[in-house]
Amino acid sequence: EVQLVESGGGLAQPGGSVTLSCAASGFTFSSYSINWVRQAPGKGLEWISYISGSGSIIYYADSVKGRITVSRDNARNSLFLQMNSLRAEDTAVYYCARETIEAPLLDVWGKGTTVTVSS
Amino acid sequence: IQLTQSPSFLSTSVGDRVTITCRASQDISTYLAWYRQEPGKAPNLLIYAASTLQTGVPSRFSGGGSGTDFTLTISSLQPEDFATYYCQQLHSYPITFGPGTRLEIK
């Protein structure tokens, strides 16, 4: 079964950092770009990052640029998102989503991991 | 590229026909997708290239439009369709989503 599973969420302090993981299974991980999308409580979807299959191309949204680093380990079928200088507005469910080879369509999503930034 | 959706909320009934509109701030040809998000779940891809149904998506869903104006139509609402729908442009990065349209049971 094609699957993405996020982990690493939880309660974090303002100004602190968090590292999220996304574990992939059921497909050739290195062939696919992966995006991170987040959703604040009761709000819509916000794209925050893209990483190509090889990891050589990375994009970040302006709202998080300078505070996040995305990387991947294709040998371990895993993706990582590190976010620093956390703010209350970073509180959200964080999803990793597979992008189709043909276009930036997000055809497989994980269930998400929740990050709550609060003192 | 900014996306707007209308309506933002709709109270409807099982069996109703519903059309949701998405408007882009610039011409995106047919580089548009639609997702459905049920409460507490991740989004699910419904339609891409403005009008192509993703594999496994029921035929009651259809999409149309090009350029800046797009529609998602559900021909006969089923209980699982009471959810929030998002359009997404895939013309260029950064990927952007519309603000969503929530369908509620009347």
PDB file of C-alpha atoms in Angstrom:
ATOM      1  CA  GLU A   1       0.000   0.000   0.000  1.00  0.00           C
ATOM      2  CA  VAL A   2       1.255   3.444  -0.892  1.00  0.00           C
ATOM      3  CA  GLN A   3       1.574   5.319   2.363  1.00  0.00           C
ATOM      4  CA  LEU A   4       3.070   8.375   4.034  1.00  0.00           C
ATOM      5  CA  VAL A   5       3.240   8.597   7.816  1.00  0.00           C
ATOM      6  CA  GLU A   6       4.224  11.772   9.619  1.00  0.00           C
ATOM      7  CA  SER A   7       5.617  11.893  13.131  1.00  0.00           C
ATOM      8  CA  GLY A   8       7.387  14.247  15.500  1.00  0.00           C
ATOM      9  CA  GLY A   9       4.609  16.654  16.336  1.00  0.00           C
ATOM     10  CA  GLY A  10       3.691  17.744  19.832  1.00  0.00           C
ATOM     11  CA  LEU A  11       3.906  20.722  22.140  1.00  0.00           C
ATOM     12  CA  ALA A  12       6.748  23.105  21.460  1.00  0.00           C
ATOM     13  CA  GLN A  13       7.864  26.337  23.096  1.00  0.00           C
ATOM     14  CA  PRO A  14       7.720  29.682  21.318  1.00  0.00           C
ATOM     15  CA  GLY A  15      11.190  30.313  19.955  1.00  0.00           C
ATOM     16  CA  GLY A  16      11.966  26.626  20.062  1.00  0.00           C
ATOM     17  CA  SER A  17      12.383  24.115  17.301  1.00  0.00           C
ATOM     18  CA  VAL A  18      10.746  20.932  16.074  1.00  0.00           C
ATOM     19  CA  THR A  19      11.747  18.215  13.650  1.00  0.00           C
ATOM     20  CA  LEU A  20       9.047  16.357  11.785  1.00  0.00           C
ATOM     21  CA  SER A  21       9.528  13.129   9.882  1.00  0.00           C
ATOM     22  CA  CYS A  22       7.635  11.582   7.008  1.00  0.00           C
ATOM     23  CA  ALA A  23       8.094   7.855   6.379  1.00  0.00           C
ATOM     24  CA  ALA A  24       7.163   6.522   2.964  1.00  0.00           C
ATOM     25  CA  SER A  25       6.277   3.014   1.890  1.00  0.00           C
ATOM     26  CA  GLY A  26       4.751   1.202  -1.056  1.00  0.00           C
ATOM     27  CA  PHE A  27       6.435   3.194  -3.816  1.00  0.00           C
ATOM     28  CA  THR A  28       9.874   4.123  -5.133  1.00  0.00           C
ATOM     29  CA  PHE A  29      10.491   7.025  -2.798  1.00  0.00           C
ATOM     30  CA  SER A  30      13.459   8.507  -4.641  1.00  0.00           C
ATOM     31  CA  SER A  31      11.398   8.934  -7.813  1.00  0.00           C
ATOM     32  CA  TYR A  32       8.957  11.338  -6.232  1.00  0.00           C
ATOM     33  CA  SER A  33       9.021  14.908  -5.067  1.00  0.00           C
ATOM     34  CA  ILE A  34       7.391  15.531  -1.715  1.00  0.00           C
ATOM     35  CA  ASN A  35       5.653  18.634  -0.410  1.00  0.00           C
ATOM     36  CA  TRP A  36       4.821  19.790   3.092  1.00  0.00           C
ATOM     37  CA  VAL A  37       1.426  21.411   3.573  1.00  0.00           C
ATOM     38  CA  ARG A  38       0.109  22.690   6.870  1.00  0.00           C
ATOM     39  CA  GLN A  39      -3.304  23.567   8.189  1.00  0.00           C
ATOM     40  CA  ALA A  40      -3.837  25.817  11.183  1.00  0.00           C
ATOM     41  CA  PRO A  41      -6.840  24.983  13.386  1.00  0.00           C
ATOM     42  CA  GLY A  42     -10.047  25.795  11.540  1.00  0.00           C
ATOM     43  CA  LYS A  43      -8.134  27.260   8.582  1.00  0.00           C
ATOM     44  CA  GLY A  44      -7.308  26.291   5.037  1.00  0.00           C
ATOM     45  CA  LEU A  45      -4.338  24.567   3.464  1.00  0.00           C
ATOM     46  CA  GLU A  46      -0.990  26.323   3.264  1.00  0.00           C
ATOM     47  CA  TRP A  47       1.850  24.936   1.158  1.00  0.00           C
ATOM     48  CA  ILE A  48       5.211  25.411   2.874  1.00  0.00           C
ATOM     49  CA  SER A  49       7.846  23.331   1.108  1.00  0.00           C
ATOM     50  CA  TYR A  50       8.838  21.196  -1.868  1.00  0.00           C
ATOM     51  CA  ILE A  51      11.778  18.845  -2.250  1.00  0.00           C
ATOM     52  CA  SER A  52      12.609  16.988  -5.434  1.00  0.00           C
ATOM     53  CA  GLY A  53      13.187  13.241  -5.555  1.00  0.00           C
ATOM     54  CA  SER A  54      16.948  13.598  -5.452  1.00  0.00           C
ATOM     55  CA  GLY A  55      16.797  16.365  -2.870  1.00  0.00           C
ATOM     56  CA  SER A  56      18.676  18.737  -5.143  1.00  0.00           C
ATOM     57  CA  ILE A  57      15.793  21.186  -5.608  1.00  0.00           C
ATOM     58  CA  ILE A  58      14.037  22.686  -2.607  1.00  0.00           C
ATOM     59  CA  TYR A  59      11.456  25.460  -2.394  1.00  0.00           C
ATOM     60  CA  TYR A  60      10.078  27.168   0.687  1.00  0.00           C
ATOM     61  CA  ALA A  61       7.114  29.427   1.213  1.00  0.00           C
ATOM     62  CA  ASP A  62       7.964  33.010   2.127  1.00  0.00           C
ATOM     63  CA  SER A  63       6.059  32.587   5.396  1.00  0.00           C
ATOM     64  CA  VAL A  64       8.613  30.070   6.676  1.00  0.00           C
ATOM     65  CA  LYS A  65      11.726  30.808   4.629  1.00  0.00           C
ATOM     66  CA  GLY A  66      14.771  31.177   6.830  1.00  0.00           C
ATOM     67  CA  ARG A  67      13.175  29.172   9.625  1.00  0.00           C
ATOM     68  CA  ILE A  68      12.780  25.763   8.051  1.00  0.00           C
ATOM     69  CA  THR A  69      15.042  23.163   6.505  1.00  0.00           C
ATOM     70  CA  VAL A  70      13.709  20.230   4.545  1.00  0.00           C
ATOM     71  CA  SER A  71      15.829  17.191   3.704  1.00  0.00           C
ATOM     72  CA  ARG A  72      15.375  13.596   2.698  1.00  0.00           C
ATOM     73  CA  ASP A  73      17.146  10.282   3.104  1.00  0.00           C
ATOM     74  CA  ASN A  74      16.218   8.130   0.157  1.00  0.00           C
ATOM     75  CA  ALA A  75      18.030   5.116   1.606  1.00  0.00           C
ATOM     76  CA  ARG A  76      15.653   5.239   4.560  1.00  0.00           C
ATOM     77  CA  ASN A  77      12.580   6.342   2.564  1.00  0.00           C
ATOM     78  CA  SER A  78      12.266   9.297   4.880  1.00  0.00           C
ATOM     79  CA  LEU A  79      11.742  13.027   4.713  1.00  0.00           C
ATOM     80  CA  PHE A  80      12.467  15.590   7.401  1.00  0.00           C
ATOM     81  CA  LEU A  81      11.309  19.101   8.205  1.00  0.00           C
ATOM     82  CA  GLN A  82      13.106  21.126  10.836  1.00  0.00           C
ATOM     83  CA  MET A  83      11.467  24.364  11.927  1.00  0.00           C
ATOM     84  CA  ASN A  84      13.166  26.892  14.193  1.00  0.00           C
ATOM     85  CA  SER A  85      12.123  30.106  15.943  1.00  0.00           C
ATOM     86  CA  LEU A  86       8.634  28.714  16.397  1.00  0.00           C
ATOM     87  CA  ARG A  87       5.723  31.115  16.698  1.00  0.00           C
ATOM     88  CA  ALA A  88       2.155  30.634  17.843  1.00  0.00           C
ATOM     89  CA  GLU A  89       1.044  30.914  14.219  1.00  0.00           C
ATOM     90  CA  ASP A  90       3.058  27.785  13.379  1.00  0.00           C
ATOM     91  CA  THR A  91       0.476  25.776  15.323  1.00  0.00           C
ATOM     92  CA  ALA A  92      -1.009  23.471  12.715  1.00  0.00           C
ATOM     93  CA  VAL A  93      -1.395  19.978  11.377  1.00  0.00           C
ATOM     94  CA  TYR A  94       1.583  19.285   9.130  1.00  0.00           C
ATOM     95  CA  TYR A  95       1.041  16.965   6.174  1.00  0.00           C
ATOM     96  CA  CYS A  96       3.582  15.484   3.824  1.00  0.00           C
ATOM     97  CA  ALA A  97       2.165  14.840   0.372  1.00  0.00           C
ATOM     98  CA  ARG A  98       3.552  13.034  -2.652  1.00  0.00           C
ATOM     99  CA  GLU A  99       3.658  14.953  -5.886  1.00  0.00           C
ATOM    100  CA  THR A 100       2.864  13.133  -9.124  1.00  0.00           C
ATOM    101  CA  ILE A 101       5.677  12.790 -11.606  1.00  0.00           C
ATOM    102  CA  GLU A 102       3.774  14.679 -14.306  1.00  0.00           C
ATOM    103  CA  ALA A 103       2.699  17.786 -12.392  1.00  0.00           C
ATOM    104  CA  PRO A 104       2.547  19.320  -8.903  1.00  0.00           C
ATOM    105  CA  LEU A 105      -0.554  17.347  -8.005  1.00  0.00           C
ATOM    106  CA  LEU A 106      -0.598  15.946  -4.512  1.00  0.00           C
ATOM    107  CA  ASP A 107      -1.948  12.447  -4.958  1.00  0.00           C
ATOM    108  CA  VAL A 108      -0.933  10.765  -1.688  1.00  0.00           C
ATOM    109  CA  TRP A 109      -1.139  12.457   1.698  1.00  0.00           C
ATOM    110  CA  GLY A 110      -0.175  11.348   5.156  1.00  0.00           C
ATOM    111  CA  LYS A 111      -2.618  11.645   8.028  1.00  0.00           C
ATOM    112  CA  GLY A 112      -0.673  14.578   9.439  1.00  0.00           C
ATOM    113  CA  THR A 113       1.121  15.392  12.667  1.00  0.00           C
ATOM    114  CA  THR A 114       0.056  18.207  14.957  1.00  0.00           C
ATOM    115  CA  VAL A 115       2.457  20.879  16.197  1.00  0.00           C
ATOM    116  CA  THR A 116       1.228  23.137  18.970  1.00  0.00           C
ATOM    117  CA  VAL A 117       3.374  26.140  19.831  1.00  0.00           C
ATOM    118  CA  SER A 118       2.544  27.383  23.289  1.00  0.00           C
ATOM    119  CA  SER A 119       4.236  28.233  26.552  1.00  0.00           C
TER     120      SER A 119
ATOM    121  CA  ILE B   1      -1.049  33.255  -7.890  1.00  0.00           C
ATOM    122  CA  GLN B   2      -4.048  33.929  -5.683  1.00  0.00           C
ATOM    123  CA  LEU B   3      -7.159  31.761  -5.753  1.00  0.00           C
ATOM    124  CA  THR B   4     -10.623  32.700  -4.538  1.00  0.00           C
ATOM    125  CA  GLN B   5     -13.568  30.360  -4.083  1.00  0.00           C
ATOM    126  CA  SER B   6     -17.289  30.907  -3.894  1.00  0.00           C
ATOM    127  CA  PRO B   7     -19.341  30.275  -1.995  1.00  0.00           C
ATOM    128  CA  SER B   8     -17.315  29.853   1.179  1.00  0.00           C
ATOM    129  CA  PHE B   9     -20.138  27.916   2.811  1.00  0.00           C
ATOM    130  CA  LEU B  10     -23.178  26.098   1.473  1.00  0.00           C
ATOM    131  CA  SER B  11     -26.006  24.384   3.320  1.00  0.00           C
ATOM    132  CA  THR B  12     -27.354  21.633   1.110  1.00  0.00           C
ATOM    133  CA  SER B  13     -29.109  18.279   1.147  1.00  0.00           C
ATOM    134  CA  VAL B  14     -28.309  14.742   0.065  1.00  0.00           C
ATOM    135  CA  GLY B  15     -29.165  14.417  -3.613  1.00  0.00           C
ATOM    136  CA  ASP B  16     -28.681  18.114  -4.418  1.00  0.00           C
ATOM    137  CA  ARG B  17     -26.574  19.343  -7.320  1.00  0.00           C
ATOM    138  CA  VAL B  18     -23.844  21.752  -6.249  1.00  0.00           C
ATOM    139  CA  THR B  19     -21.401  23.939  -8.154  1.00  0.00           C
ATOM    140  CA  ILE B  20     -18.369  25.568  -6.560  1.00  0.00           C
ATOM    141  CA  THR B  21     -16.371  28.264  -8.332  1.00  0.00           C
ATOM    142  CA  CYS B  22     -12.641  28.954  -8.176  1.00  0.00           C
ATOM    143  CA  ARG B  23     -11.071  32.062  -9.687  1.00  0.00           C
ATOM    144  CA  ALA B  24      -7.347  32.604 -10.272  1.00  0.00           C
ATOM    145  CA  SER B  25      -5.618  35.964 -10.175  1.00  0.00           C
ATOM    146  CA  GLN B  26      -3.967  35.268 -13.529  1.00  0.00           C
ATOM    147  CA  ASP B  27      -4.326  32.924 -16.461  1.00  0.00           C
ATOM    148  CA  ILE B  28      -3.367  29.397 -15.370  1.00  0.00           C
ATOM    149  CA  SER B  29      -4.705  27.580 -18.449  1.00  0.00           C
ATOM    150  CA  THR B  30      -6.051  24.300 -17.050  1.00  0.00           C
ATOM    151  CA  TYR B  31      -3.417  23.891 -14.331  1.00  0.00           C
ATOM    152  CA  LEU B  32      -5.988  23.469 -11.597  1.00  0.00           C
ATOM    153  CA  ALA B  33      -6.894  20.658  -9.219  1.00  0.00           C
ATOM    154  CA  TRP B  34      -9.684  20.058  -6.720  1.00  0.00           C
ATOM    155  CA  TYR B  35      -9.437  18.294  -3.367  1.00  0.00           C
ATOM    156  CA  ARG B  36     -12.025  17.144  -0.873  1.00  0.00           C
ATOM    157  CA  GLN B  37     -11.212  17.184   2.828  1.00  0.00           C
ATOM    158  CA  GLU B  38     -13.515  15.364   5.210  1.00  0.00           C
ATOM    159  CA  PRO B  39     -13.443  16.527   8.851  1.00  0.00           C
ATOM    160  CA  GLY B  40     -10.354  15.309  10.670  1.00  0.00           C
ATOM    161  CA  LYS B  41      -8.820  13.766   7.540  1.00  0.00           C
ATOM    162  CA  ALA B  42      -6.202  14.662   5.002  1.00  0.00           C
ATOM    163  CA  PRO B  43      -7.262  16.164   1.668  1.00  0.00           C
ATOM    164  CA  ASN B  44      -8.013  13.793  -1.179  1.00  0.00           C
ATOM    165  CA  LEU B  45      -7.350  14.579  -4.848  1.00  0.00           C
ATOM    166  CA  LEU B  46     -10.542  14.605  -6.920  1.00  0.00           C
ATOM    167  CA  ILE B  47      -9.826  16.344 -10.207  1.00  0.00           C
ATOM    168  CA  TYR B  48      -6.740  17.588 -12.036  1.00  0.00           C
ATOM    169  CA  ALA B  49      -6.096  19.450 -15.267  1.00  0.00           C
ATOM    170  CA  ALA B  50      -9.328  21.262 -14.439  1.00  0.00           C
ATOM    171  CA  SER B  51     -11.581  18.456 -15.658  1.00  0.00           C
ATOM    172  CA  THR B  52      -9.858  15.056 -15.382  1.00  0.00           C
ATOM    173  CA  LEU B  53     -11.164  12.740 -12.699  1.00  0.00           C
ATOM    174  CA  GLN B  54      -8.532  11.116 -10.504  1.00  0.00           C
ATOM    175  CA  THR B  55      -8.658   7.318 -10.592  1.00  0.00           C
ATOM    176  CA  GLY B  56     -11.311   5.979  -8.266  1.00  0.00           C
ATOM    177  CA  VAL B  57     -13.248   9.239  -7.935  1.00  0.00           C
ATOM    178  CA  PRO B  58     -16.993   8.799  -8.526  1.00  0.00           C
ATOM    179  CA  SER B  59     -18.464  10.145 -11.742  1.00  0.00           C
ATOM    180  CA  ARG B  60     -20.825  12.468  -9.857  1.00  0.00           C
ATOM    181  CA  PHE B  61     -17.842  14.831  -9.669  1.00  0.00           C
ATOM    182  CA  SER B  62     -16.969  16.941 -12.667  1.00  0.00           C
ATOM    183  CA  GLY B  63     -14.769  19.930 -13.295  1.00  0.00           C
ATOM    184  CA  GLY B  64     -14.539  22.595 -15.924  1.00  0.00           C
ATOM    185  CA  GLY B  65     -13.051  25.889 -16.924  1.00  0.00           C
ATOM    186  CA  SER B  66      -9.782  27.312 -18.116  1.00  0.00           C
ATOM    187  CA  GLY B  67      -7.832  30.515 -17.844  1.00  0.00           C
ATOM    188  CA  THR B  68      -9.020  32.156 -14.637  1.00  0.00           C
ATOM    189  CA  ASP B  69     -12.463  30.682 -13.976  1.00  0.00           C
ATOM    190  CA  PHE B  70     -13.138  27.109 -12.913  1.00  0.00           C
ATOM    191  CA  THR B  71     -15.969  25.039 -11.523  1.00  0.00           C
ATOM    192  CA  LEU B  72     -16.418  21.865  -9.533  1.00  0.00           C
ATOM    193  CA  THR B  73     -19.844  20.267  -9.816  1.00  0.00           C
ATOM    194  CA  ILE B  74     -21.227  17.440  -7.726  1.00  0.00           C
ATOM    195  CA  SER B  75     -24.293  16.095  -9.504  1.00  0.00           C
ATOM    196  CA  SER B  76     -25.967  14.351  -6.569  1.00  0.00           C
ATOM    197  CA  LEU B  77     -24.547  14.899  -3.108  1.00  0.00           C
ATOM    198  CA  GLN B  78     -23.814  11.846  -0.999  1.00  0.00           C
ATOM    199  CA  PRO B  79     -23.296  11.861   2.788  1.00  0.00           C
ATOM    200  CA  GLU B  80     -19.503  11.650   2.445  1.00  0.00           C
ATOM    201  CA  ASP B  81     -19.510  14.756   0.252  1.00  0.00           C
ATOM    202  CA  PHE B  82     -20.340  17.019   3.163  1.00  0.00           C
ATOM    203  CA  ALA B  83     -16.796  18.220   3.522  1.00  0.00           C
ATOM    204  CA  THR B  84     -14.571  21.123   2.549  1.00  0.00           C
ATOM    205  CA  TYR B  85     -13.379  21.530  -1.025  1.00  0.00           C
ATOM    206  CA  TYR B  86     -10.189  23.276  -2.075  1.00  0.00           C
ATOM    207  CA  CYS B  87      -8.927  24.266  -5.470  1.00  0.00           C
ATOM    208  CA  GLN B  88      -5.166  24.319  -6.067  1.00  0.00           C
ATOM    209  CA  GLN B  89      -3.182  25.873  -8.878  1.00  0.00           C
ATOM    210  CA  LEU B  90      -0.303  23.890 -10.306  1.00  0.00           C
ATOM    211  CA  HIS B  91       0.811  26.475 -12.835  1.00  0.00           C
ATOM    212  CA  SER B  92       3.836  27.588 -10.822  1.00  0.00           C
ATOM    213  CA  TYR B  93       5.446  27.520  -7.415  1.00  0.00           C
ATOM    214  CA  PRO B  94       4.575  28.472  -4.795  1.00  0.00           C
ATOM    215  CA  ILE B  95       1.651  26.078  -4.917  1.00  0.00           C
ATOM    216  CA  THR B  96      -1.443  27.901  -3.704  1.00  0.00           C
ATOM    217  CA  PHE B  97      -4.821  26.715  -2.545  1.00  0.00           C
ATOM    218  CA  GLY B  98      -8.148  28.453  -2.509  1.00  0.00           C
ATOM    219  CA  PRO B  99      -9.624  29.301   0.889  1.00  0.00           C
ATOM    220  CA  GLY B 100     -12.070  26.404   0.732  1.00  0.00           C
ATOM    221  CA  THR B 101     -15.796  25.815   0.385  1.00  0.00           C
ATOM    222  CA  ARG B 102     -17.532  23.981   3.206  1.00  0.00           C
ATOM    223  CA  LEU B 103     -20.642  21.952   2.426  1.00  0.00           C
ATOM    224  CA  GLU B 104     -22.977  21.349   5.330  1.00  0.00           C
ATOM    225  CA  ILE B 105     -26.065  19.179   5.571  1.00  0.00           C
ATOM    226  CA  LYS B 106     -29.213  21.301   5.683  1.00  0.00           C
TER     227      LYS B 106
END
